[in-house]
Backbone as a chain_set.jsonl record, in Angstrom:
{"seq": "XXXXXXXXXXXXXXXXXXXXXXXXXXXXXXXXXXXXXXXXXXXXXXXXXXXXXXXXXXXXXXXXXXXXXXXXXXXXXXXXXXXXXXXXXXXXXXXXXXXXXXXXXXXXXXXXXXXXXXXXXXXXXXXXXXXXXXXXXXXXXXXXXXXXXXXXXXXXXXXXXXXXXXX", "coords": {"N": [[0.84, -1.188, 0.0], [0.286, 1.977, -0.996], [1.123, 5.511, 0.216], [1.471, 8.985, 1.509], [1.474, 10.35, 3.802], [2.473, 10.813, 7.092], [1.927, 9.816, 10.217], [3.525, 10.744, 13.36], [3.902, 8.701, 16.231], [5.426, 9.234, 18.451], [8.029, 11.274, 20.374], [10.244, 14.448, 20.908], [13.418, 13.969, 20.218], [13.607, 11.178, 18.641], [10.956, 11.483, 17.686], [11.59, 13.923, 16.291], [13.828, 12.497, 14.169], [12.66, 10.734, 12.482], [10.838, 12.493, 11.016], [12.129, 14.225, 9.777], [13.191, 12.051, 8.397], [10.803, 11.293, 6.891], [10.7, 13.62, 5.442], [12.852, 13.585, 3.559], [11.99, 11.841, 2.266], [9.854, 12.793, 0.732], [7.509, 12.715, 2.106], [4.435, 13.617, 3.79], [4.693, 14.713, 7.401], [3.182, 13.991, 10.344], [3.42, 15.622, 13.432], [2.505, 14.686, 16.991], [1.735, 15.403, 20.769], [1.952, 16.326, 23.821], [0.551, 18.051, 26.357], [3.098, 19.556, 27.645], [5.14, 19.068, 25.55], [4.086, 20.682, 23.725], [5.675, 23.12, 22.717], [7.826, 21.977, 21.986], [11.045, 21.616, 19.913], [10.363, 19.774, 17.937], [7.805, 19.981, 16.988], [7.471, 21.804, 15.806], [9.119, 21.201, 13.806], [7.435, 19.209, 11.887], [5.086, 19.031, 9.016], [2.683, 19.266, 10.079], [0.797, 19.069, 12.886], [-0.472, 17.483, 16.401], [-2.196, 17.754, 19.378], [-2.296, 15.91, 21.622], [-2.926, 15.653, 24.15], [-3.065, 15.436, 28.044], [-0.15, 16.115, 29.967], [0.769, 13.662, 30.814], [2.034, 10.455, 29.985], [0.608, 8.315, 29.573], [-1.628, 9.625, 28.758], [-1.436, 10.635, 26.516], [1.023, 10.161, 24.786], [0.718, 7.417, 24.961], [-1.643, 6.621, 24.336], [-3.945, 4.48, 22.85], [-6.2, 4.886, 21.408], [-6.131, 8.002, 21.319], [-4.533, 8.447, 19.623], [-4.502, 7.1, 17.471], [-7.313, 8.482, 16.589], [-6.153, 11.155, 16.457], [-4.777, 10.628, 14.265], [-6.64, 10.063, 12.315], [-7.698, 12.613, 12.461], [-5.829, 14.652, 11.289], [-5.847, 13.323, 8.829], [-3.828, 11.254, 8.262], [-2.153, 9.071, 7.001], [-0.423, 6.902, 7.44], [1.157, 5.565, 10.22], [4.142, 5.562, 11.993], [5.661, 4.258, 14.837], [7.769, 5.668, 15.719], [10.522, 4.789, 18.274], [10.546, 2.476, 21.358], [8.246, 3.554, 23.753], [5.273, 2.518, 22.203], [6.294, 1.294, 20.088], [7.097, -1.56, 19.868], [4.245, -2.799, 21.109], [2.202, -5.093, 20.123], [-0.348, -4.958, 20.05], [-0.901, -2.15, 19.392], [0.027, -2.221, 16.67], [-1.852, -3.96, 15.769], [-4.186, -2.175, 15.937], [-3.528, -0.084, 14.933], [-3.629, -0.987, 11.852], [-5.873, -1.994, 11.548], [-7.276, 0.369, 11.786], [-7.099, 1.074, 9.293], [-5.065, 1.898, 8.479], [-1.292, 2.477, 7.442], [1.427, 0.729, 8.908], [4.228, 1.722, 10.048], [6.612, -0.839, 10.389], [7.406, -3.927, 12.212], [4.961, -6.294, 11.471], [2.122, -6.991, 13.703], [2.141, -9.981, 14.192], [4.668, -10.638, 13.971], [5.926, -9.124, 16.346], [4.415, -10.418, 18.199], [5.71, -13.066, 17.926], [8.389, -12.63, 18.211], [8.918, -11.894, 20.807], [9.091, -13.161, 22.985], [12.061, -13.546, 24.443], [12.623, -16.491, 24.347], [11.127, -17.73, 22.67], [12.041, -16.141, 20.005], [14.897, -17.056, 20.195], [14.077, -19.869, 19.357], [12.772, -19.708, 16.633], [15.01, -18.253, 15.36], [17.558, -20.327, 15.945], [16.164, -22.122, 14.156], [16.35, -20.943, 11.778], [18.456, -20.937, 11.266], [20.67, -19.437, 12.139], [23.012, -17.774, 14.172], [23.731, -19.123, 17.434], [24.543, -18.151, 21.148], [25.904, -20.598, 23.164], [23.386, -22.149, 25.092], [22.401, -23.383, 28.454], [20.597, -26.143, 30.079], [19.449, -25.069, 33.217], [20.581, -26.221, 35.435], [22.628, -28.257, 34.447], [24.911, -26.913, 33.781], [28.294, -26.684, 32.356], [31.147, -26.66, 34.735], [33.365, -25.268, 33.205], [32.085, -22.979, 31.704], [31.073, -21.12, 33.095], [31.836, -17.149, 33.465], [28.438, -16.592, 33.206], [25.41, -15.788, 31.638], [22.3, -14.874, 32.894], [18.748, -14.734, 31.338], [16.047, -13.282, 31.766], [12.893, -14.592, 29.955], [10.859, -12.942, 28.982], [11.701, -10.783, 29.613], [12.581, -7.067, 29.021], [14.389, -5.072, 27.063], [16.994, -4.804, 29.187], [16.505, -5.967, 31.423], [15.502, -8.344, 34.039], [18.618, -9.485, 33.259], [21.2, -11.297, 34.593], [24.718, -11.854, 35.614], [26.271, -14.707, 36.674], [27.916, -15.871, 38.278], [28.809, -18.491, 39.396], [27.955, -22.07, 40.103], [26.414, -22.403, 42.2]], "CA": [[0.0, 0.0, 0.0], [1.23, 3.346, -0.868], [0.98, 6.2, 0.897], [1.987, 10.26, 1.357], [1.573, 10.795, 4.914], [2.875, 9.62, 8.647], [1.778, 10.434, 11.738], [4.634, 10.018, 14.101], [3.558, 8.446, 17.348], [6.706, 9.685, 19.54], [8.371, 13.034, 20.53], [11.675, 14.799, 21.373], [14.433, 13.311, 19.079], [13.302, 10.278, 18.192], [10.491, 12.07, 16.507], [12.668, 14.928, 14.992], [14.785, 11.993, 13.244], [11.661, 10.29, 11.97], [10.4, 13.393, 10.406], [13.643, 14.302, 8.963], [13.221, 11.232, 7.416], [9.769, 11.349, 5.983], [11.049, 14.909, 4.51], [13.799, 13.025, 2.897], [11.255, 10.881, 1.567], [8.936, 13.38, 0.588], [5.905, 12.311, 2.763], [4.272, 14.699, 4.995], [4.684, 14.392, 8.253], [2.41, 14.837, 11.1], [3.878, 15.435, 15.086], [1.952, 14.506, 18.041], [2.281, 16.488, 21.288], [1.357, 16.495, 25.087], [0.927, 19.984, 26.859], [4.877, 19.485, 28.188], [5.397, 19.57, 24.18], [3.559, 21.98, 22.738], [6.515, 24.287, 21.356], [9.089, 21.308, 21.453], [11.096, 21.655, 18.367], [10.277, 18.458, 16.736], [6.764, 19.856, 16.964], [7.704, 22.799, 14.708], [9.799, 20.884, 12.698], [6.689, 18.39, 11.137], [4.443, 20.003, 8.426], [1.492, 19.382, 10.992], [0.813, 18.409, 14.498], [-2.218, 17.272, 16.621], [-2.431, 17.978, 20.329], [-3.132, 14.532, 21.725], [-3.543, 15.972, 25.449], [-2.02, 16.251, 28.924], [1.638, 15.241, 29.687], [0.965, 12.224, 31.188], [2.387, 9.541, 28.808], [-0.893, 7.211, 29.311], [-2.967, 10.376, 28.509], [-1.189, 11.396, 25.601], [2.023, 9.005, 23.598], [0.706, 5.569, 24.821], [-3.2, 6.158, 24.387], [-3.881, 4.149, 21.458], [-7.525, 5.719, 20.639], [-5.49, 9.3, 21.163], [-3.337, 8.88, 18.568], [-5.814, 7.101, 16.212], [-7.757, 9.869, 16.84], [-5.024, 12.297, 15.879], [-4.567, 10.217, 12.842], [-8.029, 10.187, 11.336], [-7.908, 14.154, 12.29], [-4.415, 15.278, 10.678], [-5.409, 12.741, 7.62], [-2.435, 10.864, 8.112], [-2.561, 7.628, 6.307], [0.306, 6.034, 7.934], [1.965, 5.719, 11.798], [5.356, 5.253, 13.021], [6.162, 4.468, 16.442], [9.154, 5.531, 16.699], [11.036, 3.764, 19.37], [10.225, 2.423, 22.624], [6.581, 3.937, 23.704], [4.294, 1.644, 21.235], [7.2, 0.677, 18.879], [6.537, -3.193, 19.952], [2.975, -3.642, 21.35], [1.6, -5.801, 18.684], [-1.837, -4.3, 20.223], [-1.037, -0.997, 18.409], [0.436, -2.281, 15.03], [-3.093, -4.27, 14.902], [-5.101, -1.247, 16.519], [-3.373, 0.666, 13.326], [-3.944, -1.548, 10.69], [-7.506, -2.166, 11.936], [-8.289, 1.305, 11.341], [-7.734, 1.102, 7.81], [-4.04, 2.409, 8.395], [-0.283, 1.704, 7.426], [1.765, 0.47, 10.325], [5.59, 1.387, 9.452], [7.112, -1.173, 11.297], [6.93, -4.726, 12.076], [3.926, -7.006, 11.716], [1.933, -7.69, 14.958], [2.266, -11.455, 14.872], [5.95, -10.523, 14.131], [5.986, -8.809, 17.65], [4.43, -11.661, 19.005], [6.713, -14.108, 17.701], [9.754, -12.093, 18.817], [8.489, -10.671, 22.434], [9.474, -13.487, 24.038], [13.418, -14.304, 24.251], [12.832, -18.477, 23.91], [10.577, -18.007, 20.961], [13.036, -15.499, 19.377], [15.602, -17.594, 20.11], [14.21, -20.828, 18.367], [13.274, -19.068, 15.025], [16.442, -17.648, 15.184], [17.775, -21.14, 15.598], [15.371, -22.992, 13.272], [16.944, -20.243, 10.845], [20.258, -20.894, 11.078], [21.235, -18.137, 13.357], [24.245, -18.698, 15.244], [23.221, -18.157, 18.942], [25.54, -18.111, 21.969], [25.008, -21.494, 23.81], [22.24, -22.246, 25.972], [22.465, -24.433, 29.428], [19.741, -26.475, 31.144], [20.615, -24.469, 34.652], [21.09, -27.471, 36.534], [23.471, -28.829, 33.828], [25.849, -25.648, 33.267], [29.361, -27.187, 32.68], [32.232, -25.632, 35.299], [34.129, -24.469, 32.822], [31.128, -22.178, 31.068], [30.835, -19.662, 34.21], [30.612, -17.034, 33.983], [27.286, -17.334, 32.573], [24.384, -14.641, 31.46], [20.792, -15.397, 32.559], [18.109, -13.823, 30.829], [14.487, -13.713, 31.166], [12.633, -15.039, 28.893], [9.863, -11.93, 28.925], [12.308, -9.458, 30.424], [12.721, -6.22, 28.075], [15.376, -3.945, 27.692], [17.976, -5.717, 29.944], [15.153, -6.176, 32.417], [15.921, -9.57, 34.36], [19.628, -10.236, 33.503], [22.024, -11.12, 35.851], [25.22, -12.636, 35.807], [26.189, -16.015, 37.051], [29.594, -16.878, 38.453], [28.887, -20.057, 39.806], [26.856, -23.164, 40.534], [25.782, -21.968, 43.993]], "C": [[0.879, 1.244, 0.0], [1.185, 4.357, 0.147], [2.062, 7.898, 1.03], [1.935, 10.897, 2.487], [1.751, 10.165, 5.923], [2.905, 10.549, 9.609], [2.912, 10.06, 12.525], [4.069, 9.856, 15.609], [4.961, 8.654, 18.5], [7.277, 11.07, 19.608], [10.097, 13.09, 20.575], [12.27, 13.842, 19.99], [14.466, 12.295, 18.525], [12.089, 10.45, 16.779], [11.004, 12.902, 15.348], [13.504, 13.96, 13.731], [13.863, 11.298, 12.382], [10.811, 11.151, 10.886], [11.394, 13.674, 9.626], [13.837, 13.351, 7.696], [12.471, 10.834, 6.238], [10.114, 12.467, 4.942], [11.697, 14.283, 3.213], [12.647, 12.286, 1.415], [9.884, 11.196, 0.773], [7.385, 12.756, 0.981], [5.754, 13.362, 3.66], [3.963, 14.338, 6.231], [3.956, 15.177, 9.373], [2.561, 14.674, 12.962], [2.386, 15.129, 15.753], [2.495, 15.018, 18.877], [1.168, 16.465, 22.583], [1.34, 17.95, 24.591], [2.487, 20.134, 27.262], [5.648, 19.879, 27.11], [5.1, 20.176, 23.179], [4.147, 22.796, 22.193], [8.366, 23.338, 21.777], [9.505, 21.777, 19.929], [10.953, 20.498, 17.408], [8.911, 18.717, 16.215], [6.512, 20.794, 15.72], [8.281, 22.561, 12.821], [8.526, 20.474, 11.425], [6.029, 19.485, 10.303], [2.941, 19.939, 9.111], [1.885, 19.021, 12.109], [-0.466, 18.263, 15.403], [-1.584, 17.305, 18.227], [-2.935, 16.672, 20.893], [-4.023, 14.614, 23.884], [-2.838, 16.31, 26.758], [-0.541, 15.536, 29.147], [1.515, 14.125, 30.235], [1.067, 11.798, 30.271], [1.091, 8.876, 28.263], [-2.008, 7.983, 28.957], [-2.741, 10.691, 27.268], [-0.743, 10.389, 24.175], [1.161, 7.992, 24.048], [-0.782, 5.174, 24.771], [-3.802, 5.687, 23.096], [-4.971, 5.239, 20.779], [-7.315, 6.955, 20.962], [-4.982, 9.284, 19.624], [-4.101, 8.41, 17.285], [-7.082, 8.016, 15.908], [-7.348, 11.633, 15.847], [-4.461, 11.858, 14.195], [-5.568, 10.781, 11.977], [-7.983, 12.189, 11.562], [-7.304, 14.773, 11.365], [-4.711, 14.14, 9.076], [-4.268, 11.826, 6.962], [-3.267, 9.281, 7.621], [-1.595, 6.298, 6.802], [0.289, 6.413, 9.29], [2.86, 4.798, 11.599], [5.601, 5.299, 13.686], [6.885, 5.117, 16.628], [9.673, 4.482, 17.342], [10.525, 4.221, 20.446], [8.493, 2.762, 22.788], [5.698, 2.568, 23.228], [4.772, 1.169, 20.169], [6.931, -1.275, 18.786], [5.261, -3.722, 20.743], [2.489, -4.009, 20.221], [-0.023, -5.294, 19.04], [-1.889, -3.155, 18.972], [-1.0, -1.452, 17.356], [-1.719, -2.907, 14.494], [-3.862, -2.906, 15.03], [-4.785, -0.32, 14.767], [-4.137, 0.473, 12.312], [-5.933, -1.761, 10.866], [-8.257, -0.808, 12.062], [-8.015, 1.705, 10.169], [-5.994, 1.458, 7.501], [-2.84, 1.624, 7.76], [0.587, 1.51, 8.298], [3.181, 0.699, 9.58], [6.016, 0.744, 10.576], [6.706, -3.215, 10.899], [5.778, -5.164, 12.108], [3.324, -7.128, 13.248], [1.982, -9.991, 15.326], [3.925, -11.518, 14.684], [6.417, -10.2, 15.719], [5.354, -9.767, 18.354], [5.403, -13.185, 18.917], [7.975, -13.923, 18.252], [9.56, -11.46, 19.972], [9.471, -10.942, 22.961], [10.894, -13.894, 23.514], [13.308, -15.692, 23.744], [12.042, -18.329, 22.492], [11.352, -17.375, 19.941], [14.196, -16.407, 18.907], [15.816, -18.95, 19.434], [13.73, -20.655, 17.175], [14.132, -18.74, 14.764], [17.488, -19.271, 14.775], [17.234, -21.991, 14.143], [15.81, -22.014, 11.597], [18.362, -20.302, 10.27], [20.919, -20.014, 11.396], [22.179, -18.654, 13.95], [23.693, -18.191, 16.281], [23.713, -18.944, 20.019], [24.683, -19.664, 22.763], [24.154, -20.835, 24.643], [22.297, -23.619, 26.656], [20.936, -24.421, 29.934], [20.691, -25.897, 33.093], [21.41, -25.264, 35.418], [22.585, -28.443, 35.774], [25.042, -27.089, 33.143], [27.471, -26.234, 33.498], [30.163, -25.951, 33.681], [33.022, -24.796, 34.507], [33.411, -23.079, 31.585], [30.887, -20.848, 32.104], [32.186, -18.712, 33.941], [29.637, -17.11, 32.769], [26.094, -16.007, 32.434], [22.845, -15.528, 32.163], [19.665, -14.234, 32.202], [16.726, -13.713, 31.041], [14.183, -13.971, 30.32], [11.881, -13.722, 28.061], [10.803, -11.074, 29.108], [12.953, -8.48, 28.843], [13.88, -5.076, 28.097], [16.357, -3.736, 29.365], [17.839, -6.107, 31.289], [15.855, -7.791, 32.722], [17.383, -10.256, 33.903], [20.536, -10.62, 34.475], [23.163, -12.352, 35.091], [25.586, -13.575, 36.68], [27.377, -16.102, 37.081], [29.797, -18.174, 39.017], [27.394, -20.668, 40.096], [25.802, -22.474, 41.292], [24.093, -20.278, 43.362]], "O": [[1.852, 1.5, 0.71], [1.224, 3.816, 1.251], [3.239, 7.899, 0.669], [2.308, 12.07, 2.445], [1.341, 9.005, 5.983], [3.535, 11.584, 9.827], [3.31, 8.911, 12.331], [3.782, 10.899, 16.198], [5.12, 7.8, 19.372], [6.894, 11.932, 18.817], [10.925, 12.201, 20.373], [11.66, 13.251, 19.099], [15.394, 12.199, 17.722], [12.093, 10.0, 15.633], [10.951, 12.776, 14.125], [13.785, 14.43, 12.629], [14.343, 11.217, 11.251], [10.18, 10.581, 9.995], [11.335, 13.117, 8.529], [14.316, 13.559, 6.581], [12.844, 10.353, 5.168], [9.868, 12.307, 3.746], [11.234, 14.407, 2.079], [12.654, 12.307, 0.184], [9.076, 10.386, 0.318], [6.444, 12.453, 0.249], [6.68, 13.945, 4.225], [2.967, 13.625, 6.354], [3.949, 16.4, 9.517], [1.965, 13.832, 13.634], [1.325, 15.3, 15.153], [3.646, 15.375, 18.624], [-0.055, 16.55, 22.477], [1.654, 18.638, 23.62], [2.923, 21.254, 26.995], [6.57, 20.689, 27.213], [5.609, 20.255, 22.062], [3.633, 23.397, 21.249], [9.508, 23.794, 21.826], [8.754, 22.162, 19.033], [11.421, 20.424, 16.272], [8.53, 18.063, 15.244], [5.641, 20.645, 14.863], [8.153, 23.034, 11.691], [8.477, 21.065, 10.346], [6.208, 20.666, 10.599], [2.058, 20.621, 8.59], [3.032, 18.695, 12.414], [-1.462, 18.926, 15.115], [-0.439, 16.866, 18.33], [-4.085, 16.363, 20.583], [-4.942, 14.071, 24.498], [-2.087, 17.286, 26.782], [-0.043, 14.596, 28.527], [2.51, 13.428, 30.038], [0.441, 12.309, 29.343], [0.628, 8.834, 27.123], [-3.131, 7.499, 28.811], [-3.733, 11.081, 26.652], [-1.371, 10.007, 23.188], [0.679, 7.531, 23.014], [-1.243, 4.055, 24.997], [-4.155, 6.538, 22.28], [-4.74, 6.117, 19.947], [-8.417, 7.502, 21.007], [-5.141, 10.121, 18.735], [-4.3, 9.108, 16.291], [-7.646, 8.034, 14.814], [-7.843, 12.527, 15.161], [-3.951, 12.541, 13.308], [-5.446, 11.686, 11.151], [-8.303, 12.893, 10.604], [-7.948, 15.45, 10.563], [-3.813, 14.164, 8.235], [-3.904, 11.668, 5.797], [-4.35, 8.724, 7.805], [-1.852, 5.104, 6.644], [-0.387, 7.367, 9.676], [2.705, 3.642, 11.204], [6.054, 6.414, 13.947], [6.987, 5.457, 17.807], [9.357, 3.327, 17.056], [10.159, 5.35, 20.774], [7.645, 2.276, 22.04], [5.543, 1.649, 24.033], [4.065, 0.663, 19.297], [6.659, -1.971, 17.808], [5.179, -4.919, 21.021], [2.355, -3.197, 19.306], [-0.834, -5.316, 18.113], [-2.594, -3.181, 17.964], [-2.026, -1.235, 16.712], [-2.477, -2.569, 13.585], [-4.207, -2.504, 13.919], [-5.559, -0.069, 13.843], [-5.006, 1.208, 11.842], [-6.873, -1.564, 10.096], [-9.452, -0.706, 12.341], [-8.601, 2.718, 9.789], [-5.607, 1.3, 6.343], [-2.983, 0.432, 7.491], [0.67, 2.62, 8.822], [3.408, 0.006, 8.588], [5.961, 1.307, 11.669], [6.111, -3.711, 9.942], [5.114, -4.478, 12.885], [4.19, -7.396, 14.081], [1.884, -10.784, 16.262], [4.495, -12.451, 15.25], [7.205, -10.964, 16.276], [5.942, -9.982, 19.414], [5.619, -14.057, 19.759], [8.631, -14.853, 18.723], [10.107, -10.367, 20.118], [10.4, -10.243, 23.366], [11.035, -14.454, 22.427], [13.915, -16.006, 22.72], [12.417, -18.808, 21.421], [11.413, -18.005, 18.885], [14.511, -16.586, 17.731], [16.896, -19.371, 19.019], [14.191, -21.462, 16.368], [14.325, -18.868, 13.555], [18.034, -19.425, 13.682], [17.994, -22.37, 13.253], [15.546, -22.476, 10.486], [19.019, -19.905, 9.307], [21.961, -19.816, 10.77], [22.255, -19.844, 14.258], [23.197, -17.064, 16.295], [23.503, -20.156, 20.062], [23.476, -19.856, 22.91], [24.037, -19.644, 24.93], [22.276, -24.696, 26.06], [20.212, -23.45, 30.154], [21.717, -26.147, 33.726], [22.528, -25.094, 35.905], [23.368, -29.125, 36.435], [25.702, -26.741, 32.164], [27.918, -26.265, 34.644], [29.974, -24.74, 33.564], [33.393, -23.703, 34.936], [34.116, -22.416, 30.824], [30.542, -19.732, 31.715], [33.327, -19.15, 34.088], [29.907, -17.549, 31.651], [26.078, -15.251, 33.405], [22.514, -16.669, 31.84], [19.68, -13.094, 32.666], [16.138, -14.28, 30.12], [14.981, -13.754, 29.408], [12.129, -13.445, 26.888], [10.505, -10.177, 28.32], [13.555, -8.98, 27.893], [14.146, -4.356, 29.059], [16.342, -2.877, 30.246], [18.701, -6.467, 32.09], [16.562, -8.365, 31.894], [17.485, -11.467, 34.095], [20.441, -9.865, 35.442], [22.855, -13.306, 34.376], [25.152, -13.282, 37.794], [28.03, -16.383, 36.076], [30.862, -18.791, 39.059], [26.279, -20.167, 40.245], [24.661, -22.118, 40.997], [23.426, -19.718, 44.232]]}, "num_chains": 1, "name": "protein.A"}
């Protein structure tokens, strides 16, 4: 599907580089914007912008039916997360696409396939990925410590810890 416009669902510099980029790409780009960002410069930068509400994050960036909202207003035909915020809820990408939209970004059953570390990790395998061993805990040879553990769920280096021994 084609398309000539993108809402950017994120702020501050993440948005500015996103816009920058649509320019590049001649699409028109349309900011979003608490009250905290109302004369940010990323907000100035876009060739529109929609007011999505107050600075709370959950009132403003992470309210899906805000920003779809702000879509259907500003005419935007696409959304880009950005990063972080709503870049990987596979809720949004469908919430997008399910209002008729283009999602730049991955698929939502892509984001469900890749959330979790172990499922990541055996498409990745089943691909032919090289990927750093992996011990049953109880079986971790002595001479493998030290040792990473990872959550499986854990995001953004959420639940690692290293492992210097058995014990």
């Amino acid at each position: 599907m084609t398309f000539s416009s993108v809402l950017v669902a994120n702020r501050g510099e993440i948005a500015r580089r996103v816009i920058l980029a649509c320019r590049e790409a001649g699409l028109r780009s349309i900011a979003v914007y608490s009250d905290a960002d109302a004369d940010a410069p990323y907000v100035r930068l876009a060739d529109d912008a929609v007011h999505l509400g107050p600075t709370s994050a959950t009132e403003s960036y992470l309210s899906i039916d805000r920003l779809l909202a702000a879509a259907k207003e500003s005419g935007a035909e696409s959304i880009h997360p950005g990063y972080g915020f709503l870049s990987e809820r596979a809720e949004f990408a469908r919430a997008v696409v399910g209002a008729g939209l283009v999602f730049i970004g991955p698929t939502a059953d892509v984001m469900d396939a890749m959330g979790r570390k172990d499922r990541a990790r055996a498409i990745a395998e089943k691909a032919g990925v090289p990927v750093t061993p992996q011990f049953d805990p109880a079986k971790v040879p002595a001479d493998a410590y030290p040792v990473l553990v990872k959550a499986a769920a854990g995001g953004g280096g959420k639940g690692m810890r290293v492992v210097t021994d058995a014990k």
